[in-house]
CSV table of C-alpha atoms in Angstrom, one decimal:
chain,number,residue,atom,x,y,z
A,742,MET,CA,-9.2,19.6,-11.0
A,743,PHE,CA,-12.9,18.8,-10.3
A,744,ALA,CA,-13.0,16.6,-13.5
A,745,TYR,CA,-10.2,14.8,-12.7
A,746,ILE,CA,-10.9,14.3,-9.4
A,747,LEU,CA,-14.8,12.8,-10.7
A,748,ARG,CA,-12.9,10.6,-13.0
A,749,ARG,CA,-10.9,9.1,-10.7
A,750,LEU,CA,-13.5,8.5,-7.8
A,751,LEU,CA,-15.4,6.8,-10.9
A,752,LEU,CA,-12.3,4.9,-12.0
A,753,ILE,CA,-12.2,2.7,-7.9
A,754,VAL,CA,-15.9,1.4,-8.7
A,755,PRO,CA,-13.8,-1.2,-11.3
A,756,THR,CA,-10.4,-1.3,-9.9
A,757,LEU,CA,-12.4,-1.9,-6.6
A,758,PHE,CA,-14.5,-4.8,-8.2
A,759,GLY,CA,-12.0,-6.6,-10.3
A,760,ILE,CA,-9.3,-6.3,-7.6
A,761,MET,CA,-12.5,-8.4,-5.3
A,762,VAL,CA,-12.9,-10.9,-7.9
A,763,ILE,CA,-9.4,-11.7,-8.6
A,764,ASN,CA,-9.6,-12.9,-4.7
A,765,PHE,CA,-12.5,-14.1,-4.5
A,766,ALA,CA,-11.3,-16.7,-7.6
A,767,ILE,CA,-8.2,-17.0,-5.9
A,768,VAL,CA,-10.1,-18.0,-2.5
A,769,GLN,CA,-12.3,-20.6,-3.7
A,770,SER,CA,-10.3,-22.5,-5.4
A,771,ALA,CA,-7.7,-22.8,-2.5
A,772,PRO,CA,-8.6,-25.8,-0.9
A,773,GLY,CA,-10.2,-26.2,3.0
A,774,GLY,CA,-12.8,-24.0,2.7
A,775,PRO,CA,-15.3,-22.9,6.0
A,776,ILE,CA,-17.1,-26.5,6.2
A,777,GLU,CA,-13.9,-28.0,5.9
A,778,GLN,CA,-12.9,-25.8,8.8
A,779,LEU,CA,-16.3,-26.5,10.7
A,780,ILE,CA,-16.5,-30.4,10.4
A,781,ALA,CA,-12.5,-30.6,11.6
A,782,GLN,CA,-13.8,-29.1,14.4
A,783,LEU,CA,-17.0,-31.1,15.0
A,784,ARG,CA,-14.1,-33.9,14.9
A,785,GLY,CA,-11.8,-32.4,16.8
A,786,HIS,CA,-9.3,-32.3,14.9
A,787,ALA,CA,-9.3,-28.6,13.7
A,788,VAL,CA,-5.8,-26.0,14.3
A,789,LEU,CA,-6.7,-22.5,15.3
A,790,ALA,CA,-4.8,-19.8,14.4
A,791,THR,CA,-3.8,-19.0,17.4
A,792,ALA,CA,-4.0,-20.4,21.0
A,793,ARG,CA,-6.7,-19.1,22.5
A,794,VAL,CA,-9.0,-20.8,25.1
A,795,GLY,CA,-12.6,-21.0,23.0
A,796,GLY,CA,-12.4,-23.9,20.7
A,797,THR,CA,-12.3,-21.2,18.1
A,798,ALA,CA,-10.0,-18.1,17.0
A,799,GLY,CA,-10.5,-15.3,19.1
A,800,GLY,CA,-12.3,-17.3,21.8
A,801,GLU,CA,-15.8,-16.1,20.4
A,802,THR,CA,-18.3,-19.2,20.2
A,803,ALA,CA,-19.5,-20.5,16.8
A,804,GLY,CA,-22.4,-20.4,15.3
A,805,ALA,CA,-24.8,-23.0,16.0
A,806,VAL,CA,-24.4,-26.1,14.4
A,807,PRO,CA,-27.1,-29.4,14.0
A,808,ALA,CA,-26.9,-32.4,15.7
A,809,VAL,CA,-24.4,-34.7,14.5
A,810,GLU,CA,-25.9,-38.0,13.2
A,811,PRO,CA,-22.6,-40.8,13.0
A,812,GLY,CA,-22.6,-43.9,11.0
A,813,ARG,CA,-24.2,-41.8,7.9
A,814,THR,CA,-23.1,-41.3,4.9
A,815,GLY,CA,-23.6,-39.6,1.0
A,816,ASP,CA,-23.2,-37.7,-2.0
A,817,ALA,CA,-23.4,-34.3,-0.1
A,818,ALA,CA,-20.4,-35.5,3.0
A,819,GLU,CA,-18.1,-37.0,0.2
A,820,LYS,CA,-17.6,-34.0,-1.0
A,821,TYR,CA,-15.6,-32.4,1.5
A,822,ARG,CA,-12.3,-34.3,2.9
A,823,GLY,CA,-12.9,-35.6,6.3
A,824,ALA,CA,-17.0,-35.5,6.0
A,825,ARG,CA,-17.2,-39.5,5.6
A,826,GLY,CA,-19.3,-40.7,8.7
A,827,LEU,CA,-21.1,-37.4,8.6
A,828,ASP,CA,-24.8,-37.2,8.3
A,829,PRO,CA,-25.5,-35.5,4.5
A,830,GLU,CA,-27.9,-33.2,6.0
A,831,LEU,CA,-25.5,-32.0,8.8
A,832,ILE,CA,-23.4,-31.4,5.7
A,833,ARG,CA,-26.6,-29.8,3.8
A,834,GLN,CA,-27.8,-27.4,6.4
A,835,LEU,CA,-24.4,-26.2,7.1
A,836,GLU,CA,-23.9,-25.0,3.7
A,837,ARG,CA,-27.6,-23.7,3.8
A,838,GLN,CA,-26.5,-21.6,7.3
A,839,TYR,CA,-22.6,-21.1,5.4
A,840,GLY,CA,-24.3,-20.3,1.9
A,841,PHE,CA,-23.0,-22.4,-0.2
A,842,ASP,CA,-25.7,-23.9,-1.2
A,843,LYS,CA,-25.6,-21.7,-4.0
A,844,PRO,CA,-23.5,-21.2,-7.2
A,845,ALA,CA,-20.1,-19.0,-6.5
A,846,HIS,CA,-21.2,-16.4,-8.8
A,847,GLU,CA,-24.2,-15.8,-7.3
A,848,ARG,CA,-22.4,-15.5,-3.8
A,849,PHE,CA,-20.0,-13.1,-5.4
A,850,LEU,CA,-22.5,-10.9,-6.7
A,851,ALA,CA,-24.8,-10.6,-3.8
A,852,MET,CA,-21.4,-10.1,-1.7
A,853,MET,CA,-21.0,-6.8,-3.2
A,854,LYS,CA,-24.1,-5.8,-3.1
A,855,ASN,CA,-24.2,-5.8,0.6
A,856,TYR,CA,-21.1,-4.4,0.4
A,857,LEU,CA,-22.1,-1.3,-1.5
A,858,LEU,CA,-23.9,-1.1,1.4
A,859,PHE,CA,-21.5,-1.4,3.8
A,860,ASP,CA,-23.2,-4.8,5.4
A,861,PHE,CA,-20.0,-6.5,5.2
A,862,GLY,CA,-22.2,-10.1,7.3
A,863,THR,CA,-21.7,-11.9,10.4
A,864,SER,CA,-18.3,-13.9,11.2
A,865,PHE,CA,-18.8,-17.4,10.2
A,866,PHE,CA,-16.6,-18.7,13.3
A,867,ARG,CA,-17.3,-15.6,16.2
A,868,ASP,CA,-20.9,-15.1,15.2
A,869,ARG,CA,-20.6,-11.3,15.2
A,870,PRO,CA,-20.8,-8.9,13.0
A,871,VAL,CA,-17.6,-8.1,10.5
A,872,ILE,CA,-18.0,-4.7,11.0
A,873,GLU,CA,-17.9,-4.7,14.8
A,874,LEU,CA,-15.4,-6.5,14.7
A,875,VAL,CA,-13.5,-3.9,13.0
A,876,LEU,CA,-14.3,-1.3,14.8
A,877,GLU,CA,-13.1,-2.9,18.1
A,878,LYS,CA,-9.7,-3.8,16.3
A,879,LEU,CA,-9.2,-0.8,14.6
A,880,PRO,CA,-8.1,1.9,17.5
A,881,VAL,CA,-4.9,-1.0,17.8
A,882,SER,CA,-4.0,-0.4,14.4
A,883,ILE,CA,-5.1,2.8,13.8
A,884,SER,CA,-2.8,3.7,17.2
A,885,LEU,CA,0.4,1.8,15.8
A,886,GLY,CA,-0.4,2.9,12.5
A,887,LEU,CA,-0.2,6.3,12.7
A,888,TRP,CA,2.4,7.0,15.3
A,889,THR,CA,4.5,4.6,13.6
A,890,THR,CA,3.9,7.0,9.7
A,891,LEU,CA,4.5,9.9,12.0
A,892,LEU,CA,7.6,9.5,13.2
A,893,VAL,CA,9.3,7.5,10.4
A,894,TYR,CA,8.0,10.6,8.3
A,895,LEU,CA,9.9,12.8,11.0
A,896,ILE,CA,13.0,10.9,11.1
A,897,SER,CA,13.7,9.9,7.5
A,898,ILE,CA,13.1,13.3,5.7
A,899,PRO,CA,15.4,14.8,8.4
A,900,LEU,CA,18.0,12.4,7.9
A,901,GLY,CA,17.8,12.0,4.6
A,902,ILE,CA,18.1,15.9,3.7
A,903,ALA,CA,21.2,16.1,6.4
A,904,LYS,CA,22.8,12.5,4.8
A,905,ALA,CA,22.1,14.5,0.8
A,906,VAL,CA,24.0,17.9,1.9
A,907,ARG,CA,26.6,15.8,3.6
A,908,ASP,CA,26.9,13.5,0.9
A,909,GLY,CA,30.9,11.5,1.7
A,910,SER,CA,31.0,12.4,4.8
A,911,PRO,CA,31.9,10.7,8.0
A,912,PHE,CA,28.3,11.4,9.2
A,913,ASP,CA,27.2,10.4,6.2
A,914,VAL,CA,29.0,6.6,6.9
A,915,TRP,CA,28.1,5.9,10.4
A,916,THR,CA,24.4,7.1,9.6
A,917,SER,CA,24.4,4.5,6.0
A,918,GLY,CA,25.6,2.1,8.9
A,919,VAL,CA,22.3,2.5,10.9
A,920,VAL,CA,20.0,2.2,8.0
A,921,ILE,CA,21.4,-0.6,7.2
A,922,ILE,CA,21.1,-2.3,9.9
A,923,GLY,CA,17.5,-1.0,10.2
A,924,TYR,CA,16.9,-2.3,6.5
A,925,ALA,CA,18.4,-5.8,7.2
A,926,ILE,CA,16.6,-7.2,10.4
A,927,PRO,CA,13.2,-7.2,10.0
A,928,SER,CA,9.9,-5.6,12.7
A,929,PHE,CA,9.6,-8.2,14.8
A,930,LEU,CA,13.3,-8.9,15.7
A,931,PHE,CA,13.9,-6.1,16.8
A,932,ALA,CA,10.1,-6.5,18.7
A,933,ILE,CA,11.8,-9.6,20.3
A,934,LEU,CA,15.3,-7.8,21.2
A,935,LEU,CA,12.9,-5.0,23.0
A,936,VAL,CA,11.3,-7.7,25.0
A,937,VAL,CA,14.3,-9.3,25.7
A,938,LEU,CA,16.0,-6.3,27.0
A,939,PHE,CA,13.2,-3.4,28.2
A,940,ALA,CA,10.0,-6.0,29.0
A,941,GLY,CA,11.3,-8.8,31.5
A,942,GLY,CA,12.3,-11.0,29.2
A,943,SER,CA,16.1,-11.4,30.9
A,944,PHE,CA,17.2,-8.1,32.6
A,945,VAL,CA,14.9,-5.6,33.5
A,946,ALA,CA,10.7,-5.5,33.0
A,947,TRP,CA,10.4,-1.7,32.3
A,948,PHE,CA,7.4,-2.2,29.3
A,949,PRO,CA,4.3,-3.7,29.7
A,950,LEU,CA,3.9,-6.9,27.1
A,951,ARG,CA,-0.1,-7.0,27.3
A,952,GLY,CA,-2.7,-4.4,25.4
A,953,LEU,CA,-2.7,-1.0,24.7
A,954,THR,CA,-4.0,0.1,28.1
A,955,SER,CA,-3.9,-0.9,31.6
A,956,ALA,CA,-6.7,-3.2,33.2
A,957,ASN,CA,-7.4,0.0,35.7
A,958,TRP,CA,-7.2,1.9,32.6
A,959,ALA,CA,-10.6,3.5,32.5
A,960,ALA,CA,-10.3,5.0,36.5
A,961,LEU,CA,-7.7,6.3,36.3
A,962,PRO,CA,-7.0,10.7,35.6
A,963,TRP,CA,-7.0,11.6,32.5
A,964,PRO,CA,-3.1,12.9,32.9
A,965,ALA,CA,-2.5,9.4,34.0
A,966,ARG,CA,-3.9,7.9,31.4
A,967,ILE,CA,-2.5,9.3,28.8
A,968,VAL,CA,0.7,8.5,30.6
A,969,ASP,CA,-0.4,4.5,30.9
A,970,TYR,CA,-1.4,4.5,26.8
A,971,LEU,CA,2.0,6.3,25.9
A,972,TRP,CA,3.6,3.9,28.0
A,973,HIS,CA,2.4,0.3,26.7
A,974,VAL,CA,2.7,1.7,23.2
A,975,THR,CA,6.6,2.6,23.7
A,976,LEU,CA,7.9,-0.8,22.8
A,977,PRO,CA,5.3,-2.2,19.7
A,978,VAL,CA,6.1,1.4,17.9
A,979,LEU,CA,9.4,1.6,18.9
A,980,ALA,CA,10.1,-1.9,16.8
A,981,LEU,CA,8.1,-1.0,14.0
A,982,VAL,CA,9.9,2.4,13.4
A,983,ILE,CA,13.6,1.1,13.6
A,984,GLY,CA,12.4,-1.2,11.5
A,985,GLY,CA,10.5,1.0,8.5
A,986,PHE,CA,13.0,4.0,8.4
A,987,ALA,CA,15.8,3.1,6.4
A,988,GLY,CA,14.3,2.6,3.4
A,989,LEU,CA,12.2,6.4,3.4
A,990,THR,CA,16.0,7.6,4.4
A,991,MET,CA,17.2,6.5,1.5
A,992,LEU,CA,14.8,7.5,-0.8
A,993,THR,CA,14.7,10.8,0.6
A,994,LYS,CA,18.5,11.1,0.2
A,995,ASN,CA,18.7,9.9,-3.0
A,996,SER,CA,15.8,12.3,-4.5
A,997,PHE,CA,17.8,14.9,-3.0
A,998,LEU,CA,21.2,13.6,-4.8
A,999,GLU,CA,19.4,14.1,-8.0
A,1000,GLU,CA,18.0,17.3,-7.4
A,1001,ILE,CA,20.9,19.1,-5.6
A,1002,ASN,CA,23.4,18.3,-8.8
A,1003,LYS,CA,20.4,19.6,-11.4
A,1004,GLN,CA,21.8,22.6,-13.6
A,1005,TYR,CA,19.0,24.9,-12.5
A,1006,VAL,CA,21.0,24.1,-8.7
A,1007,ILE,CA,23.6,25.3,-10.2
A,1008,ALA,CA,22.4,28.2,-11.6
A,1009,ALA,CA,20.3,29.3,-8.6
A,1010,ARG,CA,24.0,29.0,-6.6
A,1011,ALA,CA,25.5,30.9,-9.3
A,1012,LYS,CA,23.3,34.2,-9.2
A,1013,GLY,CA,23.9,34.1,-5.6
A,1014,LEU,CA,21.6,32.5,-3.5
A,1015,THR,CA,22.0,30.6,-0.4
A,1016,LYS,CA,22.3,27.3,0.1
A,1017,ARG,CA,19.6,26.6,2.4
A,1018,ARG,CA,17.6,29.3,0.4
A,1019,VAL,CA,18.5,26.8,-2.6
A,1020,LEU,CA,17.6,23.6,-1.1
A,1021,TYR,CA,15.0,24.5,0.6
A,1022,GLY,CA,13.1,27.0,-1.9
A,1023,HIS,CA,13.8,24.8,-4.8
A,1024,VAL,CA,15.1,21.4,-4.2
A,1025,PHE,CA,13.0,20.4,-1.6
A,1026,ARG,CA,9.7,21.1,-3.6
A,1027,ASN,CA,11.2,19.3,-6.3
A,1028,ALA,CA,12.6,16.0,-4.1
A,1029,MET,CA,9.5,16.0,-2.1
A,1030,LEU,CA,7.3,14.3,-4.5
A,1031,ILE,CA,8.3,11.0,-4.6
A,1032,VAL,CA,8.3,10.5,-1.2
A,1033,VAL,CA,4.9,12.1,-0.8
A,1034,ALA,CA,3.7,9.5,-3.4
A,1035,GLY,CA,4.9,6.9,-0.9
A,1036,PHE,CA,2.9,8.0,1.5
A,1037,PRO,CA,-0.6,6.1,1.0
A,1038,ALA,CA,1.1,2.7,0.4
A,1039,ALA,CA,3.5,3.1,3.5
A,1040,PHE,CA,0.5,4.0,5.8
A,1041,VAL,CA,-1.7,1.4,4.3
A,1042,GLY,CA,0.9,-1.1,4.9
A,1043,ILE,CA,1.6,-0.1,8.4
A,1044,LEU,CA,-1.9,0.1,9.1
A,1045,PHE,CA,-3.2,-3.2,8.1
A,1046,THR,CA,-0.8,-5.6,7.5
A,1047,GLY,CA,3.0,-4.7,8.3
A,1048,ALA,CA,2.1,-4.5,12.2
A,1049,LEU,CA,1.0,-8.1,12.3
A,1050,LEU,CA,3.9,-10.0,14.3
A,1051,ILE,CA,4.2,-6.8,16.3
A,1052,GLU,CA,0.6,-7.6,17.4
A,1053,VAL,CA,1.3,-11.1,17.8
A,1054,ILE,CA,4.1,-10.5,20.0
A,1055,PHE,CA,3.0,-7.5,22.7
A,1056,SER,CA,-0.3,-9.3,22.6
A,1057,LEU,CA,-2.4,-6.3,20.9
A,1058,ASP,CA,-5.5,-7.6,18.8
A,1059,GLY,CA,-5.6,-5.3,16.1
A,1060,LEU,CA,-6.8,-5.5,12.4
A,1061,GLY,CA,-3.5,-8.0,11.2
A,1062,LEU,CA,-4.1,-9.9,13.8
A,1063,LEU,CA,-8.1,-10.7,12.7
A,1064,GLY,CA,-7.1,-11.2,8.5
A,1065,PHE,CA,-3.9,-13.3,9.7
A,1066,GLU,CA,-6.5,-15.5,11.7
A,1067,ALA,CA,-9.1,-14.7,9.4
A,1068,ALA,CA,-7.3,-16.5,6.8
A,1069,ILE,CA,-6.0,-19.7,8.7
A,1070,ASN,CA,-9.9,-20.2,9.8
A,1071,ARG,CA,-11.3,-19.6,6.7
A,1072,ASP,CA,-13.7,-17.3,8.1
A,1073,TYR,CA,-14.8,-15.1,4.7
A,1074,PRO,CA,-16.8,-12.5,5.5
A,1075,ILE,CA,-14.0,-11.3,7.7
A,1076,MET,CA,-11.6,-12.3,4.6
A,1077,PHE,CA,-13.9,-9.9,1.9
A,1078,GLY,CA,-15.1,-7.9,4.3
A,1079,THR,CA,-11.7,-6.6,5.2
A,1080,LEU,CA,-10.0,-6.8,2.1
A,1081,TYR,CA,-12.8,-4.3,0.4
A,1082,ILE,CA,-12.3,-1.7,3.3
A,1083,TYR,CA,-8.5,-2.0,2.8
A,1084,THR,CA,-8.7,-1.6,-0.9
A,1085,LEU,CA,-11.3,1.0,-0.5
A,1086,VAL,CA,-8.8,3.0,1.7
A,1087,GLY,CA,-5.9,2.2,-0.7
A,1088,LEU,CA,-7.8,4.0,-3.7
A,1089,VAL,CA,-9.0,7.2,-1.6
A,1090,LEU,CA,-5.1,7.8,-0.3
A,1091,ASN,CA,-3.8,7.3,-3.6
A,1092,LEU,CA,-5.9,9.8,-5.0
A,1093,ILE,CA,-5.2,12.2,-1.8
A,1094,SER,CA,-1.8,11.5,-2.6
A,1095,ASP,CA,-2.4,12.6,-6.6
A,1096,LEU,CA,-3.5,15.7,-4.7
A,1097,THR,CA,-1.1,16.6,-2.6
A,1098,TYR,CA,1.6,16.3,-5.0
A,1099,VAL,CA,-0.6,19.5,-6.6
A,1100,ALA,CA,0.1,21.0,-2.9
A,1101,VAL,CA,3.6,20.0,-3.1
A,1102,ASP,CA,4.3,21.6,-6.7
A,1103,PRO,CA,1.2,23.7,-8.0
A,1104,ARG,CA,3.3,23.2,-11.4
A,1105,ILE,CA,1.5,19.8,-11.6
A,1106,ASP,CA,-1.6,20.0,-12.8
A,1107,PHE,CA,-3.3,16.4,-13.4
A,1108,ALA,CA,-6.7,18.1,-15.1
A,1109,THR,CA,-4.8,18.5,-18.4
A,1110,ARG,CA,-3.5,14.7,-18.3
A,1111,GLU,CA,-5.8,11.5,-19.4
A,1112,VAL,CA,-6.7,9.4,-16.4
């Protein structure tokens, strides 16, 4: 098993490198890079990712920009759409400032060398270290991701087992209706409905609509802090859970149904074992394998991407919103820094998933398989 883990860890390096190469090439070929974005800001034509005060996404001030001398043109300015009339020396200074005075392959290799040391550089438009921004937004995304994943699994697995055991019964039919509704309606629509019903939209205002804590949270005693935090997180997590439990519920049900109908279950029942012992002593271990396999993808999806619109609706400043703003504003350090972190976490969680296979069913031995 140690050799298998070592091989998987070594495979992370080329996998991560390949993902970064592909995304770097795609982003570099896309129109409207950071220089174009800054030129648009200089001309007052920039469209920000979110409506915030301060001139740049997130409210931070961009780095120092050299003074503009209108009326001068040249080859440097003509390379960028909308740069006509700007001083070519200004454009060259911007290229040096953002590192675009070097070929793409040199920029990529320098970026990867820094990433190996977990040096993700400084945001183009926020003028702050990327790792500082990620750590600042991480608590919001972790709060949403952990609570949502925990509740989704706590609801979906028991419900899926109950549906499999009672397949075809009235319980299975009406719960299937609830599952279909949850599957068909996206999380952000549930979020809007919850806002309308419970956050002062049109009915009651029982829950807050901004942030994970109140403004006076630090001054509250610890029991009141916990209550305040749960009060703020209830609606966002509820919206994510309602929109996310359906798929896992049906996956669990189908996995258990497949195992229940196999020959070894019939043989175990014929030997006199109780239905409960067969279900949890034999079927559970085999049926849970596919459910366990989906945990890393579910967690990473909820933690990094699934909560984007939820963060916007409930004014939660997390990683999803940070990545979205970076993509819109072409803030390459944030884009590639967060991509590197997300990918690395996902690859490590996939390895953990394989080890969890062994914990659920010791008969599985990855050490005897080729990677």
